[in-house]
Coordinates of C-alpha atoms and ligand atoms in Angstrom, one line a residue:
X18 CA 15.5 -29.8 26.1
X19 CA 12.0 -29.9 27.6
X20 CA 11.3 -26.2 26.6
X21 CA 11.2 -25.2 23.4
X22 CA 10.0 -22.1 21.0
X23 CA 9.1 -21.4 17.5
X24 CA 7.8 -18.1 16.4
X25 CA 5.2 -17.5 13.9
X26 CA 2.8 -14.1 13.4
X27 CA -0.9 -13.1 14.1
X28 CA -2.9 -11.1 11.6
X29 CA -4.5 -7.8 12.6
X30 CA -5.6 -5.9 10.0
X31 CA -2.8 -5.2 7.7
X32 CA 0.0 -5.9 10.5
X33 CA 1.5 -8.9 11.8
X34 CA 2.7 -8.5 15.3
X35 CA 4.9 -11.4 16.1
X36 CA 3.8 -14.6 17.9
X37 CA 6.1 -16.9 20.5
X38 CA 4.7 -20.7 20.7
X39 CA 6.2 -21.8 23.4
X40 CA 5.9 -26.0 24.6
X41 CA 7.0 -27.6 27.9
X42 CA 7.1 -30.8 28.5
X43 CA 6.5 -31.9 32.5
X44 CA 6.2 -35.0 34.1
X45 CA 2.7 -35.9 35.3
X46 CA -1.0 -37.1 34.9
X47 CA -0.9 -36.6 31.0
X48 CA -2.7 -33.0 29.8
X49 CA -2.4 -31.0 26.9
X50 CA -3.1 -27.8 27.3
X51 CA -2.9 -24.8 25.1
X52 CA -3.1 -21.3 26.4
X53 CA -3.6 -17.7 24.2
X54 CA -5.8 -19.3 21.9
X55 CA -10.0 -18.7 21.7
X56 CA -11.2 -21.9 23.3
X57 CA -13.1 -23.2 20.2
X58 CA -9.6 -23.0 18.2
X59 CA -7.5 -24.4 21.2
X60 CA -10.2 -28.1 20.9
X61 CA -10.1 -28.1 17.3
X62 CA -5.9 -27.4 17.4
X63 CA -5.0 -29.9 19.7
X64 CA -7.0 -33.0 18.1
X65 CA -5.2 -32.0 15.0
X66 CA -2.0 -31.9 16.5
X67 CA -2.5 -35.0 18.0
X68 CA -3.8 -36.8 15.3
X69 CA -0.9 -35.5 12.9
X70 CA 1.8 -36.6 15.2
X71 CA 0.2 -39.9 15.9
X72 CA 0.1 -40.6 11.7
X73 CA 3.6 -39.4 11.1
X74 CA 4.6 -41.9 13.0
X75 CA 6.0 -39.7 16.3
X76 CA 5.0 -41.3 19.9
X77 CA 2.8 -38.6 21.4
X78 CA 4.2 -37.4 24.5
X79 CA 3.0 -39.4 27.6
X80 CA 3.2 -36.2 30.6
X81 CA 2.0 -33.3 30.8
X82 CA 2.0 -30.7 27.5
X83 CA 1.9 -27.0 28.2
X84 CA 1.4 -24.8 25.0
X85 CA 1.8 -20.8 25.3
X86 CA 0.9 -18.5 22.3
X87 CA 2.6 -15.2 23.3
X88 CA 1.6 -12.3 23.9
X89 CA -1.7 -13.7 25.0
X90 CA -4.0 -10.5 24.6
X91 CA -3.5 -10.3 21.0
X92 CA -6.3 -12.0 19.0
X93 CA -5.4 -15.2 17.4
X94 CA -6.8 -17.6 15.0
X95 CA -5.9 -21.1 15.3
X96 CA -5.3 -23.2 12.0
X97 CA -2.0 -21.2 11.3
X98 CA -0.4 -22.5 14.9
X99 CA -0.8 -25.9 14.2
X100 CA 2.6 -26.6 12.6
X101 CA 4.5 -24.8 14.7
X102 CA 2.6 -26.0 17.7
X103 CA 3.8 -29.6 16.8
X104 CA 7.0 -28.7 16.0
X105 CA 7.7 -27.6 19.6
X106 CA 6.8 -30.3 20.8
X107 CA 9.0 -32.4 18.5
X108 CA 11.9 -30.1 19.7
X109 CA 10.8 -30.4 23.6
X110 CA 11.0 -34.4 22.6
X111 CA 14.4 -34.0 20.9
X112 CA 13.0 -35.7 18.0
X113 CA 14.0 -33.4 15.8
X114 CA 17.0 -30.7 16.1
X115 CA 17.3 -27.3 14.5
X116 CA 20.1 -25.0 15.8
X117 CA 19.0 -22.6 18.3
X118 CA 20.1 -19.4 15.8
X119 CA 18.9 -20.9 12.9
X120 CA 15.7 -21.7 14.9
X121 CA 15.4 -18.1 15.4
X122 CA 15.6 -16.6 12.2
X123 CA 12.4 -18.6 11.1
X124 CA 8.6 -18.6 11.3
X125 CA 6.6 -21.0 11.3
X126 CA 2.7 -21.1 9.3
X127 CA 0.4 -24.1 8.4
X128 CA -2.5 -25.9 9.3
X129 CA -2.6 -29.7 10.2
X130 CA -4.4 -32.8 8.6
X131 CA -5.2 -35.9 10.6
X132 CA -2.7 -37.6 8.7
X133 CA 0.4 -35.0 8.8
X134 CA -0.2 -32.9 5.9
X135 CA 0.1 -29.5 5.5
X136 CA -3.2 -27.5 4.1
X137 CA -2.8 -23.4 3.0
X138 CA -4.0 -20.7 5.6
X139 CA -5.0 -17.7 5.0
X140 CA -2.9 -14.3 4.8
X141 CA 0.1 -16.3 4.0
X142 CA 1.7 -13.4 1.6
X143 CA 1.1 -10.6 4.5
X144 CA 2.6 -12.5 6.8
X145 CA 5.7 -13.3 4.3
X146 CA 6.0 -9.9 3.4
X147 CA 6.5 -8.9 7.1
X148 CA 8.4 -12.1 7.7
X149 CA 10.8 -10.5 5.1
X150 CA 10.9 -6.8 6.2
X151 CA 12.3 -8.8 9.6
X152 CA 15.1 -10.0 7.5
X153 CA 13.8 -13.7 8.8
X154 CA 12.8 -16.9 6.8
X155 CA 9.6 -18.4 6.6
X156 CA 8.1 -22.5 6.0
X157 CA 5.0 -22.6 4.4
X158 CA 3.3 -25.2 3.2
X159 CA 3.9 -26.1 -0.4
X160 CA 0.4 -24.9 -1.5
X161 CA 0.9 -21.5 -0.1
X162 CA 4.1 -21.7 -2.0
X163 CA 3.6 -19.2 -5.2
X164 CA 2.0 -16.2 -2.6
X165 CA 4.9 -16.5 -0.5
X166 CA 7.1 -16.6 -3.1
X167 CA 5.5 -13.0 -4.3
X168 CA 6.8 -11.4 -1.5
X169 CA 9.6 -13.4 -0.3
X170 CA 11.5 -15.4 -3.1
X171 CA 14.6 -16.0 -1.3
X172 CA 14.0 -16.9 1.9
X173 CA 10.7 -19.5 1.8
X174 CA 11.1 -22.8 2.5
X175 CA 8.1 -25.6 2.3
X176 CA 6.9 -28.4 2.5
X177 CA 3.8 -31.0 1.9
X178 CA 3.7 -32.3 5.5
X179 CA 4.8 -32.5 9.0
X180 CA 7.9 -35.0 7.9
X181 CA 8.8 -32.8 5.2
X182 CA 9.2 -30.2 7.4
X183 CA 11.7 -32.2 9.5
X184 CA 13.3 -33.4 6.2
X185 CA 14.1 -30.0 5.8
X186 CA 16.1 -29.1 8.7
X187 CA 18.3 -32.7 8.6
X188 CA 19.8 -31.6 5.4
X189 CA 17.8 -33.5 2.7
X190 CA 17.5 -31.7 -0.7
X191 CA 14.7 -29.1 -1.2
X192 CA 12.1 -31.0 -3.7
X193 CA 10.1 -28.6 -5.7
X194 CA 6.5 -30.7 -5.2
X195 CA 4.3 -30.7 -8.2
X196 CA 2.0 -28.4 -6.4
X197 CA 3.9 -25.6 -7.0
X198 CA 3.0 -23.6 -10.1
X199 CA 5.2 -20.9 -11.2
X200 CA 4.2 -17.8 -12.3
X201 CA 4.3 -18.5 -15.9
X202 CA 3.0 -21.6 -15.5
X203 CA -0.4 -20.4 -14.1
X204 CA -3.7 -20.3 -16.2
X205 CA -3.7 -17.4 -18.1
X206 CA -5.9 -14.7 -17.2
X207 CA -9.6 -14.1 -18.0
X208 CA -9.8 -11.7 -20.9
X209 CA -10.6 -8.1 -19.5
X210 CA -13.8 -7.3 -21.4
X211 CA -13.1 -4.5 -24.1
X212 CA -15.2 -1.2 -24.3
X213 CA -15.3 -2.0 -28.1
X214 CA -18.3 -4.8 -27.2
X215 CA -20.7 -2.2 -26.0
X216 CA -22.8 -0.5 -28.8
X217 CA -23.7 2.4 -29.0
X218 CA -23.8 5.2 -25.5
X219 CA -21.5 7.6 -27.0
X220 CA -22.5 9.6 -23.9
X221 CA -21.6 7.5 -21.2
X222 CA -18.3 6.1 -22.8
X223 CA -17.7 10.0 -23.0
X224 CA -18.0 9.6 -18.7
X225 CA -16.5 6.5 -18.6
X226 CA -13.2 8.3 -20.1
X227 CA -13.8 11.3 -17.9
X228 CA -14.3 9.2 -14.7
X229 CA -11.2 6.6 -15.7
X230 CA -8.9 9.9 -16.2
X231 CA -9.0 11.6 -13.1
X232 CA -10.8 8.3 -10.7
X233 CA -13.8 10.4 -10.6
X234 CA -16.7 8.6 -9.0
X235 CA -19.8 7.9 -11.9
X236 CA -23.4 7.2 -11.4
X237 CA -25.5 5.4 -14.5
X238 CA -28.8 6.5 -14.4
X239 CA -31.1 4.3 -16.8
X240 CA -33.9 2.0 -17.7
X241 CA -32.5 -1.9 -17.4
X242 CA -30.5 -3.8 -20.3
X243 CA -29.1 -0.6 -21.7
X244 CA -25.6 -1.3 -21.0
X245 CA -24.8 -0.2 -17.0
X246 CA -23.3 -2.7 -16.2
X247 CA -21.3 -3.6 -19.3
X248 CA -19.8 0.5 -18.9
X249 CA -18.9 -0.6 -15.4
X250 CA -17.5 -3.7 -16.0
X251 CA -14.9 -2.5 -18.7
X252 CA -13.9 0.9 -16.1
X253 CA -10.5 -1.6 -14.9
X254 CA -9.6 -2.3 -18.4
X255 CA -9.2 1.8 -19.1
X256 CA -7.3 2.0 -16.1
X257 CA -3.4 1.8 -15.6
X258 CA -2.3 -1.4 -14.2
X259 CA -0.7 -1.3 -10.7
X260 CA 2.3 -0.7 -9.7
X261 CA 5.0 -2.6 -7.5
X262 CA 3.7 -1.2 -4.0
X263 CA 0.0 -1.5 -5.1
X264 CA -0.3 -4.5 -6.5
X265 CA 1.0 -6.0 -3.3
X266 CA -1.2 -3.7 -1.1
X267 CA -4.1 -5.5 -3.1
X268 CA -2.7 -8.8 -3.0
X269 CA -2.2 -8.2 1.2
X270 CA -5.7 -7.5 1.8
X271 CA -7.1 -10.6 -1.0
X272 CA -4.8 -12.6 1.0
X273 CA -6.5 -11.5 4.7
X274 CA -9.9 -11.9 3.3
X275 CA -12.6 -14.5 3.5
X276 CA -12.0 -15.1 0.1
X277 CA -8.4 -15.5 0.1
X278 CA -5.5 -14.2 -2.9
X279 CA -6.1 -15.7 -6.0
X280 CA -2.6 -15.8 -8.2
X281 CA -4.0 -15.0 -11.3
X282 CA -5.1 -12.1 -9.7
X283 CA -2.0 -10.3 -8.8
X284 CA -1.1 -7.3 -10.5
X285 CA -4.9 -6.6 -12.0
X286 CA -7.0 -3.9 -10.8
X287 CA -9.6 -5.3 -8.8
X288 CA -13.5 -5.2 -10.0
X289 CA -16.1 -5.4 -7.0
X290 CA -19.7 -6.1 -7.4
X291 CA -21.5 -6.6 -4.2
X292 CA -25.2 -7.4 -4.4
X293 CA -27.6 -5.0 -3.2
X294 CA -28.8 -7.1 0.1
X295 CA -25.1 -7.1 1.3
X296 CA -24.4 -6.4 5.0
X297 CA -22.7 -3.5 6.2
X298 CA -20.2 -5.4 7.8
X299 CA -19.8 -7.2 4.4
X300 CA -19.2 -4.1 2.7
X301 CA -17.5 -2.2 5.2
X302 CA -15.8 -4.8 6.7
X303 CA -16.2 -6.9 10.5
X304 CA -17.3 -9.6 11.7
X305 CA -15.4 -11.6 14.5
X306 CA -12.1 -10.9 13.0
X307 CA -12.1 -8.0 11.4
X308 CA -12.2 -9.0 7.9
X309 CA -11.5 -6.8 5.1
X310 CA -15.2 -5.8 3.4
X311 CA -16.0 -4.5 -0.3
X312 CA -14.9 -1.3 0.2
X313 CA -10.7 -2.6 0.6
X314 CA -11.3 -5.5 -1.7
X315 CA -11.8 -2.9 -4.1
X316 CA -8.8 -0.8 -2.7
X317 CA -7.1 0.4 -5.7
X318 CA -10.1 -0.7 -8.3
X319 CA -13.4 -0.2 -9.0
X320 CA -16.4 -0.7 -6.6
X321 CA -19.8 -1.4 -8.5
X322 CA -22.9 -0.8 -6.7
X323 CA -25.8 -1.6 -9.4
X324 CA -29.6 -1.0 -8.2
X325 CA -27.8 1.6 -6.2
X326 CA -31.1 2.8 -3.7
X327 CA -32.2 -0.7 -2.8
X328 CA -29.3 -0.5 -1.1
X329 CA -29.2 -0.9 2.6
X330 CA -29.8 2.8 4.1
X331 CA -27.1 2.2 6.5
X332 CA -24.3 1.0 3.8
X333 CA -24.9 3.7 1.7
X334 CA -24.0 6.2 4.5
X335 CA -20.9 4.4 6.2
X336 CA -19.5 4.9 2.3
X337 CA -18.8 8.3 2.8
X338 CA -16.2 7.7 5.6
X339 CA -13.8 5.8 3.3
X340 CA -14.9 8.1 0.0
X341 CA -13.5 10.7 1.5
X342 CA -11.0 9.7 3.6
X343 CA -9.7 6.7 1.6
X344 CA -9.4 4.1 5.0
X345 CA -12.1 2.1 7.6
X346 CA -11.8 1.8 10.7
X347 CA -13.2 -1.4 12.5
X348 CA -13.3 -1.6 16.1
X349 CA -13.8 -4.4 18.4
X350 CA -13.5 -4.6 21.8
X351 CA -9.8 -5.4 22.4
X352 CA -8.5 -4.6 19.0
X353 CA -9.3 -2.0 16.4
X354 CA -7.6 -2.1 12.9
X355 CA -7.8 0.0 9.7
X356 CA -8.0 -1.3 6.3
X357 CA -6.9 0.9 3.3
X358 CA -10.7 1.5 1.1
X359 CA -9.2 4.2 -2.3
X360 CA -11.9 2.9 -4.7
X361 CA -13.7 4.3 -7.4
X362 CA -17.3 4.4 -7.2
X363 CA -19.4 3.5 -10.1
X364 CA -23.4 3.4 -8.8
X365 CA -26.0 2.2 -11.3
X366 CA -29.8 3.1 -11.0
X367 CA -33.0 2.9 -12.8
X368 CA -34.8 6.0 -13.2
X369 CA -37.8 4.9 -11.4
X370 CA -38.7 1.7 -9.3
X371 CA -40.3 0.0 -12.5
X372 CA -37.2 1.7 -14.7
X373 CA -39.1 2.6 -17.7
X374 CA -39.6 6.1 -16.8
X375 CA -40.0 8.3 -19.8
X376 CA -40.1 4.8 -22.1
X377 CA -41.6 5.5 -25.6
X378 CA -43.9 2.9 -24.9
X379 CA -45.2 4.4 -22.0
X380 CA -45.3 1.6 -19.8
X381 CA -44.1 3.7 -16.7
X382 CA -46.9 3.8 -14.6
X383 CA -45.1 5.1 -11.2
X384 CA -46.6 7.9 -9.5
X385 CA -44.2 11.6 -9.0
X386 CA -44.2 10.7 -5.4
X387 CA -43.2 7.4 -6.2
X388 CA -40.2 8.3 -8.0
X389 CA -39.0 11.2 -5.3
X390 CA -39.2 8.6 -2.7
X391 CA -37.2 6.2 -4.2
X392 CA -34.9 8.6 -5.5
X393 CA -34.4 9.8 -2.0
X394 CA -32.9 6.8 -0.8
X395 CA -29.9 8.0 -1.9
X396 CA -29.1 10.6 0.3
X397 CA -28.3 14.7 -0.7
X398 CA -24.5 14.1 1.0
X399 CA -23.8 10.2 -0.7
X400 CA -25.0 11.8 -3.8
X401 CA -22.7 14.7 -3.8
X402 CA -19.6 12.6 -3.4
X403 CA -20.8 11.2 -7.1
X404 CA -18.6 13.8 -9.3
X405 CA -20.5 12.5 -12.6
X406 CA -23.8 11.6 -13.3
X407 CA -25.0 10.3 -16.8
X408 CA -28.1 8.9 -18.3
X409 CA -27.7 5.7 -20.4
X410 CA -30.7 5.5 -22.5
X411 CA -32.5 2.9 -24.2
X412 CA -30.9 2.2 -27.7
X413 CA -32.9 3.5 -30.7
X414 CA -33.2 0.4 -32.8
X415 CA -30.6 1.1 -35.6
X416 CA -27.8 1.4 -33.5
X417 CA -28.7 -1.6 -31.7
X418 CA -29.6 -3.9 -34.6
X419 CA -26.1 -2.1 -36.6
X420 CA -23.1 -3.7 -37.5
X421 CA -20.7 -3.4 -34.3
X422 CA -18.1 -2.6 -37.2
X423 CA -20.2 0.4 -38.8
X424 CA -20.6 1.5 -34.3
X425 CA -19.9 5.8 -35.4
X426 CA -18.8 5.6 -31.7
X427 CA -16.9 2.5 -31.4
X428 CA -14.1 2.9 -29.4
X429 CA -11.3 0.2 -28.2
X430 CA -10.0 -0.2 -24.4
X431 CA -6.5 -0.2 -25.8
X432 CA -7.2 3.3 -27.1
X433 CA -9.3 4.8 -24.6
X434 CA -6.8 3.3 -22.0
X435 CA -3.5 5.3 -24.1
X436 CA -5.7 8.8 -23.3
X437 CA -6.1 7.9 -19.9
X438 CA -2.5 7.1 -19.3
X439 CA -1.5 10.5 -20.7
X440 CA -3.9 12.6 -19.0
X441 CA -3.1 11.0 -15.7
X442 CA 0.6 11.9 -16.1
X443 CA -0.2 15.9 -17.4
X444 CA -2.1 15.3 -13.5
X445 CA 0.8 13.9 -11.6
X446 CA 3.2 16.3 -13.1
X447 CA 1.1 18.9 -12.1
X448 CA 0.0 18.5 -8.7
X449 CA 1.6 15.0 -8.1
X450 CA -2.0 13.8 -7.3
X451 CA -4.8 13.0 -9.7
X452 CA -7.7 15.6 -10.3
X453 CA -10.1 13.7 -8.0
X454 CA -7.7 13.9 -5.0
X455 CA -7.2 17.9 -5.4
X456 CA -7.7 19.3 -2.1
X457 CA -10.0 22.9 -2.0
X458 CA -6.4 24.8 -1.8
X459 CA -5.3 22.7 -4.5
X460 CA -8.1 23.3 -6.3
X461 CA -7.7 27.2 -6.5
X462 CA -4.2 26.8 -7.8
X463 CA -4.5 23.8 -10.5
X464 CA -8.3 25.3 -11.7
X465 CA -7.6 29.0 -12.5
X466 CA -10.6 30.5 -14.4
X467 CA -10.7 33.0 -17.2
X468 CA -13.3 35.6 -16.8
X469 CA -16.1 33.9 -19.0
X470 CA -15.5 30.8 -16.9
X471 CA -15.9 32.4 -13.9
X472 CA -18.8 33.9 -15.2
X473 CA -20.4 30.1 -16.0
X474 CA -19.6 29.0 -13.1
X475 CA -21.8 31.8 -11.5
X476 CA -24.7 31.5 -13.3
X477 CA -24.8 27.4 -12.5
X478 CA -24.3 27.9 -9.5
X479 CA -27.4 30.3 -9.0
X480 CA -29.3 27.8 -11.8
X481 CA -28.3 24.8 -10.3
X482 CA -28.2 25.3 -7.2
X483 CA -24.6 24.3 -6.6
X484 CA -23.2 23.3 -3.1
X485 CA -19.7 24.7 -2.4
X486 CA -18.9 20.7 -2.5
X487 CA -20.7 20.3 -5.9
X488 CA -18.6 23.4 -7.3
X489 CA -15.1 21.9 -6.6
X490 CA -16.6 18.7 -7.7
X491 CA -16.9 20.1 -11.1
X492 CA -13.8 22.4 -11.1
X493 CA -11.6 18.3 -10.7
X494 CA -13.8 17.2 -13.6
X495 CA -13.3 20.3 -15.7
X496 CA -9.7 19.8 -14.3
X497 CA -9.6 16.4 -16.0
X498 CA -11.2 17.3 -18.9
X499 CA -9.1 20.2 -20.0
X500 CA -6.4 17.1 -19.8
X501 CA -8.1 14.9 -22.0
X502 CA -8.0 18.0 -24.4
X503 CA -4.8 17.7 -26.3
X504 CA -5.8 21.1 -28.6
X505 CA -3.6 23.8 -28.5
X506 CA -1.4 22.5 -25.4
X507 CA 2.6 22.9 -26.2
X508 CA 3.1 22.8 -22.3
X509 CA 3.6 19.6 -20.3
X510 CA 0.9 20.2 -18.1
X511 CA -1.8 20.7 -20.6
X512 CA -3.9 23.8 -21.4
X513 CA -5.8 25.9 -18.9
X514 CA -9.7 25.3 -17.9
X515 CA -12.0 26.9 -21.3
X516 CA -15.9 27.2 -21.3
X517 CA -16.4 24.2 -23.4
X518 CA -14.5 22.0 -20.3
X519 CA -16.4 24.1 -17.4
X520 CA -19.9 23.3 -19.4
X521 CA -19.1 19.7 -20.3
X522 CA -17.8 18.8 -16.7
X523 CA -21.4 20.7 -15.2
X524 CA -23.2 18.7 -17.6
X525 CA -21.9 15.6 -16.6
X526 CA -23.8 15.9 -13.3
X527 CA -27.2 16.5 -14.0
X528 CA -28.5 13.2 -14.8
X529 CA -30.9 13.1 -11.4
X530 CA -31.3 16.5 -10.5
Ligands
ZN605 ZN1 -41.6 3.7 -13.5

């Protein structure tokens, strides 16, 4: 044979639309040519395929070398077509023979070494997983073993290097290489930090509960060193851990990112911090390929924006595309692709630009107009997405210097997280969607008011001010919070919105108004 074809997979965005290598062998001036590849990746792909043949011990072939990645429009990335590239042109050579119908129930994925080993690429578990859904069998290489394995136990094959990938189709035993780590086997994880280490802040663990029960979005508004961050850090901890589906969803779009999927990682609820002077296309997503940004790392998690107005201007407004809507779109020129983005906002701020405003001590020296300005950076439409707003003020000195024992308001993840979970499931019992993603028709039938509540609600809303957004904003909190509140509810669906929920929930959003 002096055709022959392998199939592998691209990566766009969350799918993976099928890829034919294709190699013929002619007679001729000697060439190697590889078409359907960018022409930086084509260089780069053919000296490694070279080079890996070459130290495996296989006589490169002398004529002319025709490679054709098909379909040729779809955008491509080389490292991944490396093995398969030189296995074509093993099987154009007849030095190695696979059947032609077990040949086509397989894909291909791994990069080349110089000297014939086989390095990781990236989005290995996406590709799997659709590998899988295709009823076909994958080879990976053995250190993208464990992320295949997640998606596609039964039917992945590997191995450490170009000849172990022959090995494996002339019969010879699988060996399980000392690379692989099973699951139990891996380091265990980092310990989650525990809303027990915080002192103090009775108020914003109060919001912290609030915000983990119905994945309402929270803004900390307070001078530094009082605790923001610590709040935010500990919001995945309260949180239920993911499911089947969404734990995979989060481990697809780790595995197509920059960063790549960390195995300790599966199953946890992501945590995402970007700093302040991060791109929009970092936290959006972009770049050349179309990378996954912030916003879908956090998919499913938590997305933590402390020093929230030094923010770019143009970041904070492209967030309110995927807070509402849940997705990102990223276009290019020949390709667009979408990237799920359901996180939870937390936003940290300082009251001021020096951050001591209204400090005992006085030390704020920053002028009103200051203070609007930099306020104002956050805009009236980002800020109204933000269901909850709470101050975190400076600790008065016996609570900080106090036992963390004797802590009045000392609560423990493990039992904050046990409210959450029930609270959630009085939610999805009810409306089969949590508080947050009510819609306005929703809202009217989940968030009945009594007369005195409707009452309330009036007089805020002339007090306050109240946008017809910031109204159903607080009905989902006081939604949520008449969930948290156990008192007096035989039914499975927990008791109806009082006054004390409709105040509490309006409170919670005055912080910078
Ligand atoms: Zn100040």
């Amino acid at each position: 044979m002096r055709i022959a074809r392998v199939a592998s997979r691209a990566q766009l965005g969350l799918t993976a639309p099928r890829v034919q290598v294709e190699v013929h062998l002619g007679g001729g001036l000697p060439t190697f040519s590889i078409v359907g590849l960018p022409a930086t990746a084509v260089k780069e792909s053919k000296d490694r395929v070279r080079a890996a043949l070459h130290n495996s011990g296989f006589e490169f072939p002398a004529g002319r070398i025709t490679v054709n990645l098909s379909p040729a429009d779809l955008p491509k990335e080389g490292c991944r077509y490396d093995l398969p590239i030189a296995l074509g042109i093993l099987l154009a050579l007849g030095e190695i023979k696979i059947p032609v119908s077990e040949l086509e129930r397989c894909e291909f994925y791994g990069e080349l070494g110089l000297s014939g080993e086989l390095k990781p690429i990236r989005g290995i578990l996406h590709a799997a997983a659709h590998a899988a859904h295709d009823d076909r069998n994958v080879v990976v290489p053995t250190s993208n073993l464990y992320e295949a394995r997640l998606v596609a136990a039964q039917t992945t094959r590997h191995a450490a290097t170009l000849l172990g990938v022959c090995a494996l189709f002339r019969g010879a035993p699988a060996q399980e290489s000392a690379d692989f780590a099973p699951a139990e086997t891996l380091p265990a994880l980092s310990s989650v930090p525990d809303l027990a280490d915080v002192r103090g802040q009775a108020a914003a663990k109060r919001a912290l509960l609030v915000a983990a029960a119905g994945a309402h979005s929270l803004l900390l508004v307070g001078p530094p060193g009082t605790g923001k961050s610590m709040l935010a850090q500990r919001l995945p901890g309260l949180l239920p851990p993911l499911e089947g589906d969404e734990a995979l969803d989060v481990a697809t779009i780790a595995s197509v990112s920059l960063r790549g999927f960390e195995p300790r990682d599966f199953g946890r609820r992501p945590f995402r911090a970007p700093h302040h002077s991060a791109s929009a296309s970092a936290v959006i997503g972009g770049g050349p390929h179309a990378r996954p940004g912030e916003v879908s790392l956090a998919h499913r998690g938590v997305l933590f924006l402390d020093e929230l107005p030094e923010f770019n201007r143009t970041v904070l407004e492209s967030l309110r595309e995927p807070l509402e809507s849940g997705v990102v779109a990223i276009s290019r020129a020949a390709f667009q692709v979408e990237y799920p983005a359901r996180f939870q906002l937390v936003a940290a701020m300082n009251p001021c630009p020096c951050g001591y405003l209204g400090d005992v001590s006085g030390r704020c020296r920053c002028a009103p107009p200051v203070i609007a300005r930099y306020r104002s950076r956050i805009s009236g439409p980002l800020l109204d997405r933000i269901d909850l707003r709470v101050e975190v003020p400076p600790l008065p000195s016996e609570e900080l210097l106090g036992e963390v024992g004797a802590d009045a308001t000392a609560m423990s993840s493990a039992m904050v997280a046990g409210r959450v979970h029930d609270a959630r499931r009085r939610q999805q019992r009810r409306a089969g969607k949590l508080n947050s993603d009510l819609t306005s028709g929703e809202i009217q039938r989940h968030c009945r008011l009594d007369r005195n509540c409707r009452r309330l609600l009036a007089q805020a809303r002339e007090r306050l001010n109240l946008s017809a957004r910031a109204m159903h904003r607080a009905l989902r909190v006081a939604r949520t919070i008449a969930d948290l509140d156990e008192s007096g509810s035989g039914n499975e669906t927990g008791p109806n919105i009082g006054p004390a929920h409709l105040a509490e929930a309006l409170q919670l959003r005055r912080a910078i108004d």
